PDB file of N, CA and C in Angstrom:
ATOM      1  N   LEU A 197     142.198 -80.364 -77.350  1.00  0.00           N
ATOM      2  CA  LEU A 197     141.758 -79.000 -77.353  1.00  0.00           C
ATOM      3  C   LEU A 197     142.918 -78.035 -77.156  1.00  0.00           C
ATOM      4  N   PRO A 198     143.988 -78.190 -77.902  1.00  0.00           N
ATOM      5  CA  PRO A 198     145.114 -77.279 -77.721  1.00  0.00           C
ATOM      6  C   PRO A 198     144.808 -75.890 -78.239  1.00  0.00           C
ATOM      7  N   HIS A 199     145.477 -74.902 -77.657  1.00  0.00           N
ATOM      8  CA  HIS A 199     145.312 -73.517 -78.074  1.00  0.00           C
ATOM      9  C   HIS A 199     146.665 -72.830 -77.950  1.00  0.00           C
ATOM     10  N   ASP A 200     147.058 -72.126 -78.965  1.00  0.00           N
ATOM     11  CA  ASP A 200     148.321 -71.388 -78.948  1.00  0.00           C
ATOM     12  C   ASP A 200     149.508 -72.286 -78.606  1.00  0.00           C
ATOM     13  N   GLY A 201     149.473 -73.531 -79.067  1.00  0.00           N
ATOM     14  CA  GLY A 201     150.585 -74.430 -78.841  1.00  0.00           C
ATOM     15  C   GLY A 201     150.645 -75.029 -77.449  1.00  0.00           C
ATOM     16  N   GLU A 202     149.720 -74.644 -76.567  1.00  0.00           N
ATOM     17  CA  GLU A 202     149.714 -75.192 -75.217  1.00  0.00           C
ATOM     18  C   GLU A 202     148.980 -76.529 -75.213  1.00  0.00           C
ATOM     19  N   PRO A 203     149.511 -77.526 -74.503  1.00  0.00           N
ATOM     20  CA  PRO A 203     148.784 -78.783 -74.429  1.00  0.00           C
ATOM     21  C   PRO A 203     147.500 -78.609 -73.622  1.00  0.00           C
ATOM     22  N   ALA A 204     146.478 -79.292 -74.037  1.00  0.00           N
ATOM     23  CA  ALA A 204     145.196 -79.212 -73.337  1.00  0.00           C
ATOM     24  C   ALA A 204     145.184 -80.156 -72.144  1.00  0.00           C
ATOM     25  N   ASP A 205     144.338 -79.871 -71.199  1.00  0.00           N
ATOM     26  CA  ASP A 205     144.118 -80.768 -70.072  1.00  0.00           C
ATOM     27  C   ASP A 205     143.307 -81.948 -70.602  1.00  0.00           C
ATOM     28  N   PRO A 206     143.868 -83.153 -70.603  1.00  0.00           N
ATOM     29  CA  PRO A 206     143.142 -84.291 -71.189  1.00  0.00           C
ATOM     30  C   PRO A 206     141.824 -84.597 -70.474  1.00  0.00           C
ATOM     31  N   GLU A 207     141.745 -84.350 -69.182  1.00  0.00           N
ATOM     32  CA  GLU A 207     140.489 -84.619 -68.466  1.00  0.00           C
ATOM     33  C   GLU A 207     139.375 -83.696 -68.946  1.00  0.00           C
ATOM     34  N   VAL A 208     139.692 -82.435 -69.179  1.00  0.00           N
ATOM     35  CA  VAL A 208     138.695 -81.490 -69.683  1.00  0.00           C
ATOM     36  C   VAL A 208     138.295 -81.878 -71.099  1.00  0.00           C
ATOM     37  N   GLY A 209     139.261 -82.244 -71.911  1.00  0.00           N
ATOM     38  CA  GLY A 209     138.964 -82.676 -73.274  1.00  0.00           C
ATOM     39  C   GLY A 209     138.030 -83.875 -73.299  1.00  0.00           C
ATOM     40  N   ILE A 210     138.271 -84.838 -72.446  1.00  0.00           N
ATOM     41  CA  ILE A 210     137.406 -86.023 -72.374  1.00  0.00           C
ATOM     42  C   ILE A 210     136.023 -85.637 -71.875  1.00  0.00           C
ATOM     43  N   ALA A 211     135.954 -84.756 -70.886  1.00  0.00           N
ATOM     44  CA  ALA A 211     134.647 -84.315 -70.366  1.00  0.00           C
ATOM     45  C   ALA A 211     133.837 -83.628 -71.458  1.00  0.00           C
ATOM     46  N   ILE A 212     134.470 -82.743 -72.213  1.00  0.00           N
ATOM     47  CA  ILE A 212     133.770 -82.055 -73.297  1.00  0.00           C
ATOM     48  C   ILE A 212     133.299 -83.064 -74.339  1.00  0.00           C
ATOM     49  N   TYR A 213     134.165 -83.977 -74.719  1.00  0.00           N
ATOM     50  CA  TYR A 213     133.807 -85.014 -75.691  1.00  0.00           C
ATOM     51  C   TYR A 213     132.592 -85.811 -75.222  1.00  0.00           C
ATOM     52  N   ARG A 214     132.586 -86.221 -73.979  1.00  0.00           N
ATOM     53  CA  ARG A 214     131.483 -87.032 -73.450  1.00  0.00           C
ATOM     54  C   ARG A 214     130.172 -86.246 -73.380  1.00  0.00           C
ATOM     55  N   VAL A 215     130.226 -84.975 -73.034  1.00  0.00           N
ATOM     56  CA  VAL A 215     129.013 -84.154 -73.008  1.00  0.00           C
ATOM     57  C   VAL A 215     128.454 -84.028 -74.429  1.00  0.00           C
ATOM     58  N   VAL A 216     129.323 -83.764 -75.403  1.00  0.00           N
ATOM     59  CA  VAL A 216     128.869 -83.680 -76.799  1.00  0.00           C
ATOM     60  C   VAL A 216     128.279 -85.022 -77.237  1.00  0.00           C
ATOM     61  N   GLN A 217     128.952 -86.103 -76.912  1.00  0.00           N
ATOM     62  CA  GLN A 217     128.484 -87.436 -77.290  1.00  0.00           C
ATOM     63  C   GLN A 217     127.081 -87.702 -76.736  1.00  0.00           C
ATOM     64  N   GLU A 218     126.858 -87.425 -75.486  1.00  0.00           N
ATOM     65  CA  GLU A 218     125.550 -87.660 -74.866  1.00  0.00           C
ATOM     66  C   GLU A 218     124.490 -86.731 -75.451  1.00  0.00           C
ATOM     67  N   ALA A 219     124.839 -85.471 -75.669  1.00  0.00           N
ATOM     68  CA  ALA A 219     123.877 -84.527 -76.234  1.00  0.00           C
ATOM     69  C   ALA A 219     123.453 -84.959 -77.641  1.00  0.00           C
ATOM     70  N   LEU A 220     124.404 -85.401 -78.455  1.00  0.00           N
ATOM     71  CA  LEU A 220     124.065 -85.861 -79.804  1.00  0.00           C
ATOM     72  C   LEU A 220     123.248 -87.146 -79.765  1.00  0.00           C
ATOM     73  N   THR A 221     123.582 -88.035 -78.858  1.00  0.00           N
ATOM     74  CA  THR A 221     122.802 -89.270 -78.700  1.00  0.00           C
ATOM     75  C   THR A 221     121.362 -88.940 -78.332  1.00  0.00           C
ATOM     76  N   ASN A 222     121.173 -88.011 -77.402  1.00  0.00           N
ATOM     77  CA  ASN A 222     119.813 -87.614 -77.009  1.00  0.00           C
ATOM     78  C   ASN A 222     119.065 -86.993 -78.180  1.00  0.00           C
ATOM     79  N   ALA A 223     119.742 -86.159 -78.960  1.00  0.00           N
ATOM     80  CA  ALA A 223     119.097 -85.517 -80.110  1.00  0.00           C
ATOM     81  C   ALA A 223     118.623 -86.572 -81.117  1.00  0.00           C
ATOM     82  N   VAL A 224     119.469 -87.553 -81.393  1.00  0.00           N
ATOM     83  CA  VAL A 224     119.113 -88.601 -82.358  1.00  0.00           C
ATOM     84  C   VAL A 224     117.978 -89.473 -81.834  1.00  0.00           C
ATOM     85  N   ARG A 225     118.040 -89.840 -80.567  1.00  0.00           N
ATOM     86  CA  ARG A 225     117.047 -90.767 -80.001  1.00  0.00           C
ATOM     87  C   ARG A 225     115.698 -90.133 -79.687  1.00  0.00           C
ATOM     88  N   HIS A 226     115.715 -88.867 -79.261  1.00  0.00           N
ATOM     89  CA  HIS A 226     114.495 -88.300 -78.686  1.00  0.00           C
ATOM     90  C   HIS A 226     113.962 -87.032 -79.345  1.00  0.00           C
ATOM     91  N   ALA A 227     114.827 -86.227 -79.942  1.00  0.00           N
ATOM     92  CA  ALA A 227     114.434 -84.872 -80.330  1.00  0.00           C
ATOM     93  C   ALA A 227     113.622 -84.788 -81.620  1.00  0.00           C
ATOM     94  N   ARG A 228     113.740 -85.784 -82.475  1.00  0.00           N
ATOM     95  CA  ARG A 228     113.105 -85.710 -83.795  1.00  0.00           C
ATOM     96  C   ARG A 228     113.448 -84.390 -84.485  1.00  0.00           C
ATOM     97  N   CYS A 229     114.718 -84.044 -84.422  1.00  0.00           N
ATOM     98  CA  CYS A 229     115.166 -82.755 -84.958  1.00  0.00           C
ATOM     99  C   CYS A 229     115.628 -82.897 -86.404  1.00  0.00           C
ATOM    100  N   ARG A 230     115.696 -81.762 -87.066  1.00  0.00           N
ATOM    101  CA  ARG A 230     116.248 -81.696 -88.413  1.00  0.00           C
ATOM    102  C   ARG A 230     117.696 -81.252 -88.384  1.00  0.00           C
ATOM    103  N   ALA A 231     118.084 -80.508 -87.357  1.00  0.00           N
ATOM    104  CA  ALA A 231     119.446 -79.977 -87.284  1.00  0.00           C
ATOM    105  C   ALA A 231     119.917 -79.908 -85.836  1.00  0.00           C
ATOM    106  N   VAL A 232     121.214 -80.116 -85.668  1.00  0.00           N
ATOM    107  CA  VAL A 232     121.881 -79.962 -84.373  1.00  0.00           C
ATOM    108  C   VAL A 232     123.144 -79.144 -84.626  1.00  0.00           C
ATOM    109  N   SER A 233     123.394 -78.178 -83.773  1.00  0.00           N
ATOM    110  CA  SER A 233     124.642 -77.413 -83.890  1.00  0.00           C
ATOM    111  C   SER A 233     125.493 -77.662 -82.652  1.00  0.00           C
ATOM    112  N   VAL A 234     126.789 -77.713 -82.867  1.00  0.00           N
ATOM    113  CA  VAL A 234     127.753 -77.870 -81.782  1.00  0.00           C
ATOM    114  C   VAL A 234     128.775 -76.752 -81.941  1.00  0.00           C
ATOM    115  N   ALA A 235     128.959 -75.972 -80.889  1.00  0.00           N
ATOM    116  CA  ALA A 235     129.942 -74.892 -80.906  1.00  0.00           C
ATOM    117  C   ALA A 235     130.826 -75.009 -79.674  1.00  0.00           C
ATOM    118  N   LEU A 236     132.118 -74.892 -79.880  1.00  0.00           N
ATOM    119  CA  LEU A 236     133.086 -74.924 -78.783  1.00  0.00           C
ATOM    120  C   LEU A 236     134.033 -73.755 -78.975  1.00  0.00           C
ATOM    121  N   GLU A 237     134.115 -72.912 -77.961  1.00  0.00           N
ATOM    122  CA  GLU A 237     134.982 -71.743 -78.025  1.00  0.00           C
ATOM    123  C   GLU A 237     135.831 -71.659 -76.759  1.00  0.00           C
ATOM    124  N   ARG A 238     137.048 -71.203 -76.938  1.00  0.00           N
ATOM    125  CA  ARG A 238     137.903 -70.951 -75.776  1.00  0.00           C
ATOM    126  C   ARG A 238     137.921 -69.459 -75.502  1.00  0.00           C
ATOM    127  N   GLY A 239     137.565 -69.110 -74.290  1.00  0.00           N
ATOM    128  CA  GLY A 239     137.630 -67.724 -73.855  1.00  0.00           C
ATOM    129  C   GLY A 239     138.821 -67.529 -72.942  1.00  0.00           C
ATOM    130  N   GLU A 240     138.888 -66.368 -72.346  1.00  0.00           N
ATOM    131  CA  GLU A 240     140.007 -66.048 -71.459  1.00  0.00           C
ATOM    132  C   GLU A 240     140.039 -66.935 -70.221  1.00  0.00           C
ATOM    133  N   THR A 241     138.873 -67.344 -69.753  1.00  0.00           N
ATOM    134  CA  THR A 241     138.828 -68.116 -68.509  1.00  0.00           C
ATOM    135  C   THR A 241     138.532 -69.598 -68.709  1.00  0.00           C
ATOM    136  N   GLY A 242     138.167 -70.000 -69.918  1.00  0.00           N
ATOM    137  CA  GLY A 242     137.883 -71.412 -70.119  1.00  0.00           C
ATOM    138  C   GLY A 242     137.158 -71.684 -71.420  1.00  0.00           C
ATOM    139  N   TRP A 243     136.615 -72.872 -71.504  1.00  0.00           N
ATOM    140  CA  TRP A 243     135.909 -73.357 -72.683  1.00  0.00           C
ATOM    141  C   TRP A 243     134.410 -73.189 -72.512  1.00  0.00           C
ATOM    142  N   HIS A 244     133.732 -72.808 -73.601  1.00  0.00           N
ATOM    143  CA  HIS A 244     132.269 -72.753 -73.598  1.00  0.00           C
ATOM    144  C   HIS A 244     131.771 -73.683 -74.696  1.00  0.00           C
ATOM    145  N   LEU A 245     130.919 -74.615 -74.302  1.00  0.00           N
ATOM    146  CA  LEU A 245     130.324 -75.579 -75.217  1.00  0.00           C
ATOM    147  C   LEU A 245     128.835 -75.303 -75.302  1.00  0.00           C
ATOM    148  N   GLN A 246     128.309 -75.304 -76.533  1.00  0.00           N
ATOM    149  CA  GLN A 246     126.865 -75.192 -76.718  1.00  0.00           C
ATOM    150  C   GLN A 246     126.443 -76.235 -77.749  1.00  0.00           C
ATOM    151  N   VAL A 247     125.425 -77.019 -77.383  1.00  0.00           N
ATOM    152  CA  VAL A 247     124.816 -77.985 -78.295  1.00  0.00           C
ATOM    153  C   VAL A 247     123.336 -77.653 -78.339  1.00  0.00           C
ATOM    154  N   ALA A 248     122.822 -77.395 -79.546  1.00  0.00           N
ATOM    155  CA  ALA A 248     121.421 -76.991 -79.689  1.00  0.00           C
ATOM    156  C   ALA A 248     120.773 -77.772 -80.819  1.00  0.00           C
ATOM    157  N   ASP A 249     119.513 -78.141 -80.618  1.00  0.00           N
ATOM    158  CA  ASP A 249     118.762 -78.801 -81.684  1.00  0.00           C
ATOM    159  C   ASP A 249     117.443 -78.079 -81.911  1.00  0.00           C
ATOM    160  N   ASP A 250     116.833 -78.361 -83.053  1.00  0.00           N
ATOM    161  CA  ASP A 250     115.548 -77.744 -83.400  1.00  0.00           C
ATOM    162  C   ASP A 250     114.406 -78.751 -83.262  1.00  0.00           C
ATOM    163  N   GLY A 251     114.551 -79.652 -82.313  1.00  0.00           N
ATOM    164  CA  GLY A 251     113.597 -80.740 -82.154  1.00  0.00           C
ATOM    165  C   GLY A 251     112.359 -80.395 -81.353  1.00  0.00           C
ATOM    166  N   VAL A 252     111.736 -81.445 -80.838  1.00  0.00           N
ATOM    167  CA  VAL A 252     110.442 -81.327 -80.166  1.00  0.00           C
ATOM    168  C   VAL A 252     110.534 -80.761 -78.755  1.00  0.00           C
ATOM    169  N   GLY A 253     111.730 -80.654 -78.208  1.00  0.00           N
ATOM    170  CA  GLY A 253     111.860 -80.169 -76.832  1.00  0.00           C
ATOM    171  C   GLY A 253     111.454 -81.247 -75.837  1.00  0.00           C
ATOM    172  N   ILE A 254     111.489 -80.902 -74.575  1.00  0.00           N
ATOM    173  CA  ILE A 254     111.166 -81.856 -73.517  1.00  0.00           C
ATOM    174  C   ILE A 254     109.892 -81.393 -72.815  1.00  0.00           C
ATOM    175  N   GLN A 255     108.894 -82.252 -72.823  1.00  0.00           N
ATOM    176  CA  GLN A 255     107.636 -81.956 -72.132  1.00  0.00           C
ATOM    177  C   GLN A 255     107.876 -81.963 -70.622  1.00  0.00           C
ATOM    178  N   ASN A 256     107.261 -81.048 -69.920  1.00  0.00           N
ATOM    179  CA  ASN A 256     107.308 -81.003 -68.449  1.00  0.00           C
ATOM    180  C   ASN A 256     108.737 -81.044 -67.903  1.00  0.00           C
ATOM    181  N   PHE A 257     109.621 -80.323 -68.521  1.00  0.00           N
ATOM    182  CA  PHE A 257     111.026 -80.311 -68.094  1.00  0.00           C
ATOM    183  C   PHE A 257     111.160 -79.686 -66.716  1.00  0.00           C
ATOM    184  N   ARG A 258     111.913 -80.374 -65.860  1.00  0.00           N
ATOM    185  CA  ARG A 258     112.231 -79.865 -64.522  1.00  0.00           C
ATOM    186  C   ARG A 258     113.722 -80.025 -64.295  1.00  0.00           C
ATOM    187  N   PRO A 259     114.455 -78.924 -64.151  1.00  0.00           N
ATOM    188  CA  PRO A 259     115.907 -79.024 -63.988  1.00  0.00           C
ATOM    189  C   PRO A 259     116.339 -79.817 -62.759  1.00  0.00           C
ATOM    190  N   ASP A 260     115.467 -79.937 -61.767  1.00  0.00           N
ATOM    191  CA  ASP A 260     115.823 -80.690 -60.564  1.00  0.00           C
ATOM    192  C   ASP A 260     115.544 -82.188 -60.709  1.00  0.00           C
ATOM    193  N   HIS A 261     114.977 -82.612 -61.836  1.00  0.00           N
ATOM    194  CA  HIS A 261     114.705 -84.031 -62.099  1.00  0.00           C
ATOM    195  C   HIS A 261     115.210 -84.398 -63.494  1.00  0.00           C
ATOM    196  N   LEU A 262     116.534 -84.427 -63.651  1.00  0.00           N
ATOM    197  CA  LEU A 262     117.131 -84.733 -64.938  1.00  0.00           C
ATOM    198  C   LEU A 262     117.195 -86.236 -65.158  1.00  0.00           C
ATOM    199  N   SER A 263     117.073 -86.634 -66.427  1.00  0.00           N
ATOM    200  CA  SER A 263     117.242 -88.041 -66.777  1.00  0.00           C
ATOM    201  C   SER A 263     118.682 -88.456 -66.485  1.00  0.00           C
ATOM    202  N   HIS A 264     118.937 -89.732 -66.550  1.00  0.00           N
ATOM    203  CA  HIS A 264     120.270 -90.257 -66.263  1.00  0.00           C
ATOM    204  C   HIS A 264     121.333 -89.606 -67.157  1.00  0.00           C
ATOM    205  N   GLY A 265     121.055 -89.512 -68.462  1.00  0.00           N
ATOM    206  CA  GLY A 265     122.025 -88.924 -69.389  1.00  0.00           C
ATOM    207  C   GLY A 265     122.274 -87.453 -69.129  1.00  0.00           C
ATOM    208  N   LEU A 266     121.202 -86.689 -68.897  1.00  0.00           N
ATOM    209  CA  LEU A 266     121.351 -85.253 -68.620  1.00  0.00           C
ATOM    210  C   LEU A 266     122.044 -85.028 -67.286  1.00  0.00           C
ATOM    211  N   ALA A 267     121.692 -85.826 -66.287  1.00  0.00           N
ATOM    212  CA  ALA A 267     122.351 -85.701 -64.978  1.00  0.00           C
ATOM    213  C   ALA A 267     123.838 -86.023 -65.098  1.00  0.00           C
ATOM    214  N   GLY A 268     124.174 -86.993 -65.943  1.00  0.00           N
ATOM    215  CA  GLY A 268     125.574 -87.342 -66.164  1.00  0.00           C
ATOM    216  C   GLY A 268     126.347 -86.205 -66.809  1.00  0.00           C
ATOM    217  N   MET A 269     125.711 -85.524 -67.779  1.00  0.00           N
ATOM    218  CA  MET A 269     126.366 -84.376 -68.409  1.00  0.00           C
ATOM    219  C   MET A 269     126.612 -83.272 -67.385  1.00  0.00           C
ATOM    220  N   ARG A 270     125.614 -83.007 -66.565  1.00  0.00           N
ATOM    221  CA  ARG A 270     125.773 -81.966 -65.546  1.00  0.00           C
ATOM    222  C   ARG A 270     126.868 -82.353 -64.561  1.00  0.00           C
ATOM    223  N   GLN A 271     126.852 -83.587 -64.085  1.00  0.00           N
ATOM    224  CA  GLN A 271     127.844 -84.033 -63.114  1.00  0.00           C
ATOM    225  C   GLN A 271     129.258 -83.971 -63.692  1.00  0.00           C
ATOM    226  N   ARG A 272     129.399 -84.392 -64.932  1.00  0.00           N
ATOM    227  CA  ARG A 272     130.717 -84.367 -65.581  1.00  0.00           C
ATOM    228  C   ARG A 272     131.239 -82.927 -65.678  1.00  0.00           C
ATOM    229  N   THR A 273     130.352 -81.998 -66.023  1.00  0.00           N
ATOM    230  CA  THR A 273     130.738 -80.593 -66.143  1.00  0.00           C
ATOM    231  C   THR A 273     131.112 -80.007 -64.783  1.00  0.00           C
ATOM    232  N   VAL A 274     130.265 -80.226 -63.793  1.00  0.00           N
ATOM    233  CA  VAL A 274     130.496 -79.687 -62.454  1.00  0.00           C
ATOM    234  C   VAL A 274     131.764 -80.288 -61.836  1.00  0.00           C
ATOM    235  N   SER A 275     132.048 -81.567 -62.109  1.00  0.00           N
ATOM    236  CA  SER A 275     133.240 -82.200 -61.547  1.00  0.00           C
ATOM    237  C   SER A 275     134.529 -81.574 -62.070  1.00  0.00           C
ATOM    238  N   MET A 276     134.448 -80.884 -63.201  1.00  0.00           N
ATOM    239  CA  MET A 276     135.599 -80.172 -63.759  1.00  0.00           C
ATOM    240  C   MET A 276     135.640 -78.726 -63.291  1.00  0.00           C
ATOM    241  N   GLY A 277     134.717 -78.359 -62.379  1.00  0.00           N
ATOM    242  CA  GLY A 277     134.658 -76.994 -61.882  1.00  0.00           C
ATOM    243  C   GLY A 277     133.837 -76.075 -62.769  1.00  0.00           C
ATOM    244  N   GLY A 278     133.057 -76.674 -63.686  1.00  0.00           N
ATOM    245  CA  GLY A 278     132.289 -75.888 -64.645  1.00  0.00           C
ATOM    246  C   GLY A 278     130.846 -75.666 -64.244  1.00  0.00           C
ATOM    247  N   ARG A 279     130.121 -75.089 -65.203  1.00  0.00           N
ATOM    248  CA  ARG A 279     128.689 -74.816 -65.014  1.00  0.00           C
ATOM    249  C   ARG A 279     127.926 -75.460 -66.163  1.00  0.00           C
ATOM    250  N   PHE A 280     126.745 -75.972 -65.852  1.00  0.00           N
ATOM    251  CA  PHE A 280     125.900 -76.642 -66.839  1.00  0.00           C
ATOM    252  C   PHE A 280     124.513 -76.026 -66.773  1.00  0.00           C
ATOM    253  N   SER A 281     123.947 -75.705 -67.933  1.00  0.00           N
ATOM    254  CA  SER A 281     122.569 -75.234 -67.973  1.00  0.00           C
ATOM    255  C   SER A 281     121.909 -75.789 -69.225  1.00  0.00           C
ATOM    256  N   MET A 282     120.592 -75.806 -69.169  1.00  0.00           N
ATOM    257  CA  MET A 282     119.832 -76.357 -70.266  1.00  0.00           C
ATOM    258  C   MET A 282     118.542 -75.580 -70.418  1.00  0.00           C
ATOM    259  N   GLU A 283     118.177 -75.284 -71.663  1.00  0.00           N
ATOM    260  CA  GLU A 283     116.905 -74.644 -71.961  1.00  0.00           C
ATOM    261  C   GLU A 283     116.162 -75.534 -72.943  1.00  0.00           C
ATOM    262  N   THR A 284     114.889 -75.758 -72.669  1.00  0.00           N
ATOM    263  CA  THR A 284     114.063 -76.565 -73.557  1.00  0.00           C
ATOM    264  C   THR A 284     112.611 -76.181 -73.359  1.00  0.00           C
ATOM    265  N   ALA A 285     111.845 -76.355 -74.400  1.00  0.00           N
ATOM    266  CA  ALA A 285     110.403 -76.108 -74.332  1.00  0.00           C
ATOM    267  C   ALA A 285     109.751 -76.935 -75.426  1.00  0.00           C
ATOM    268  N   PRO A 286     108.553 -77.424 -75.165  1.00  0.00           N
ATOM    269  CA  PRO A 286     107.868 -78.219 -76.187  1.00  0.00           C
ATOM    270  C   PRO A 286     107.791 -77.462 -77.520  1.00  0.00           C
ATOM    271  N   GLY A 287     108.245 -78.133 -78.574  1.00  0.00           N
ATOM    272  CA  GLY A 287     108.209 -77.555 -79.903  1.00  0.00           C
ATOM    273  C   GLY A 287     109.296 -76.540 -80.203  1.00  0.00           C
ATOM    274  N   ARG A 288     110.180 -76.280 -79.238  1.00  0.00           N
ATOM    275  CA  ARG A 288     111.198 -75.235 -79.420  1.00  0.00           C
ATOM    276  C   ARG A 288     112.622 -75.756 -79.302  1.00  0.00           C
ATOM    277  N   GLY A 289     112.798 -77.059 -79.274  1.00  0.00           N
ATOM    278  CA  GLY A 289     114.138 -77.629 -79.232  1.00  0.00           C
ATOM    279  C   GLY A 289     114.767 -77.599 -77.851  1.00  0.00           C
ATOM    280  N   THR A 290     116.040 -77.934 -77.841  1.00  0.00           N
ATOM    281  CA  THR A 290     116.806 -78.008 -76.593  1.00  0.00           C
ATOM    282  C   THR A 290     118.172 -77.392 -76.830  1.00  0.00           C
ATOM    283  N   ARG A 291     118.652 -76.629 -75.842  1.00  0.00           N
ATOM    284  CA  ARG A 291     119.994 -76.060 -75.901  1.00  0.00           C
ATOM    285  C   ARG A 291     120.719 -76.371 -74.606  1.00  0.00           C
ATOM    286  N   ILE A 292     121.909 -76.893 -74.733  1.00  0.00           N
ATOM    287  CA  ILE A 292     122.766 -77.205 -73.595  1.00  0.00           C
ATOM    288  C   ILE A 292     123.963 -76.274 -73.641  1.00  0.00           C
ATOM    289  N   ASP A 293     124.252 -75.648 -72.519  1.00  0.00           N
ATOM    290  CA  ASP A 293     125.435 -74.798 -72.382  1.00  0.00           C
ATOM    291  C   ASP A 293     126.271 -75.356 -71.234  1.00  0.00           C
ATOM    292  N   ALA A 294     127.557 -75.545 -71.501  1.00  0.00           N
ATOM    293  CA  ALA A 294     128.469 -76.019 -70.465  1.00  0.00           C
ATOM    294  C   ALA A 294     129.752 -75.213 -70.553  1.00  0.00           C
ATOM    295  N   THR A 295     130.243 -74.787 -69.415  1.00  0.00           N
ATOM    296  CA  THR A 295     131.514 -74.071 -69.375  1.00  0.00           C
ATOM    297  C   THR A 295     132.502 -74.884 -68.547  1.00  0.00           C
ATOM    298  N   PHE A 296     133.739 -74.876 -68.999  1.00  0.00           N
ATOM    299  CA  PHE A 296     134.813 -75.613 -68.334  1.00  0.00           C
ATOM    300  C   PHE A 296     135.960 -74.643 -68.114  1.00  0.00           C
ATOM    301  N   PRO A 297     136.330 -74.374 -66.861  1.00  0.00           N
ATOM    302  CA  PRO A 297     137.417 -73.415 -66.621  1.00  0.00           C
ATOM    303  C   PRO A 297     138.756 -73.989 -67.054  1.00  0.00           C
ATOM    304  N   LEU A 298     139.672 -73.079 -67.391  1.00  0.00           N
ATOM    305  CA  LEU A 298     141.051 -73.519 -67.668  1.00  0.00           C
ATOM    306  C   LEU A 298     141.644 -74.002 -66.353  1.00  0.00           C
ATOM    307  N   ARG A 299     142.397 -75.081 -66.426  1.00  0.00           N
ATOM    308  CA  ARG A 299     142.980 -75.646 -65.205  1.00  0.00           C
ATOM    309  C   ARG A 299     144.477 -75.646 -65.298  1.00  0.00           C
TER     310      ARG A 299
END
C-alpha cells in the first residue's frame, strides 16, 4: 500500500488484505449477492476500507454477537488502532467499513 513513494507499513497492509479476504469469503458463502464492491482510499490520517455487497443481509444482526469471521475482522482492525463498523439488514446487503491509521 505505498503512497507517494513512501513504503507502507507491512502489518497494516496484511491486516487490510485479511479483512478484504474474509469479507469476500463471507459474501461468496453466505450473501447470495450479485455484486461486491471493494474500495480502499488513503486519507490524511490513514486508510479507509469499504466492502459492500447487494446480498441477503444478516437476519437478527447484533453487533455485540459477531460470528468468528466478523469478530476476527474487527479484532484485526482494532489491533492496528483502527475502527470497524458494519451495516446490514435483511434483503439490503452488508457493508463493512474499516479505518486504519497511518503508523
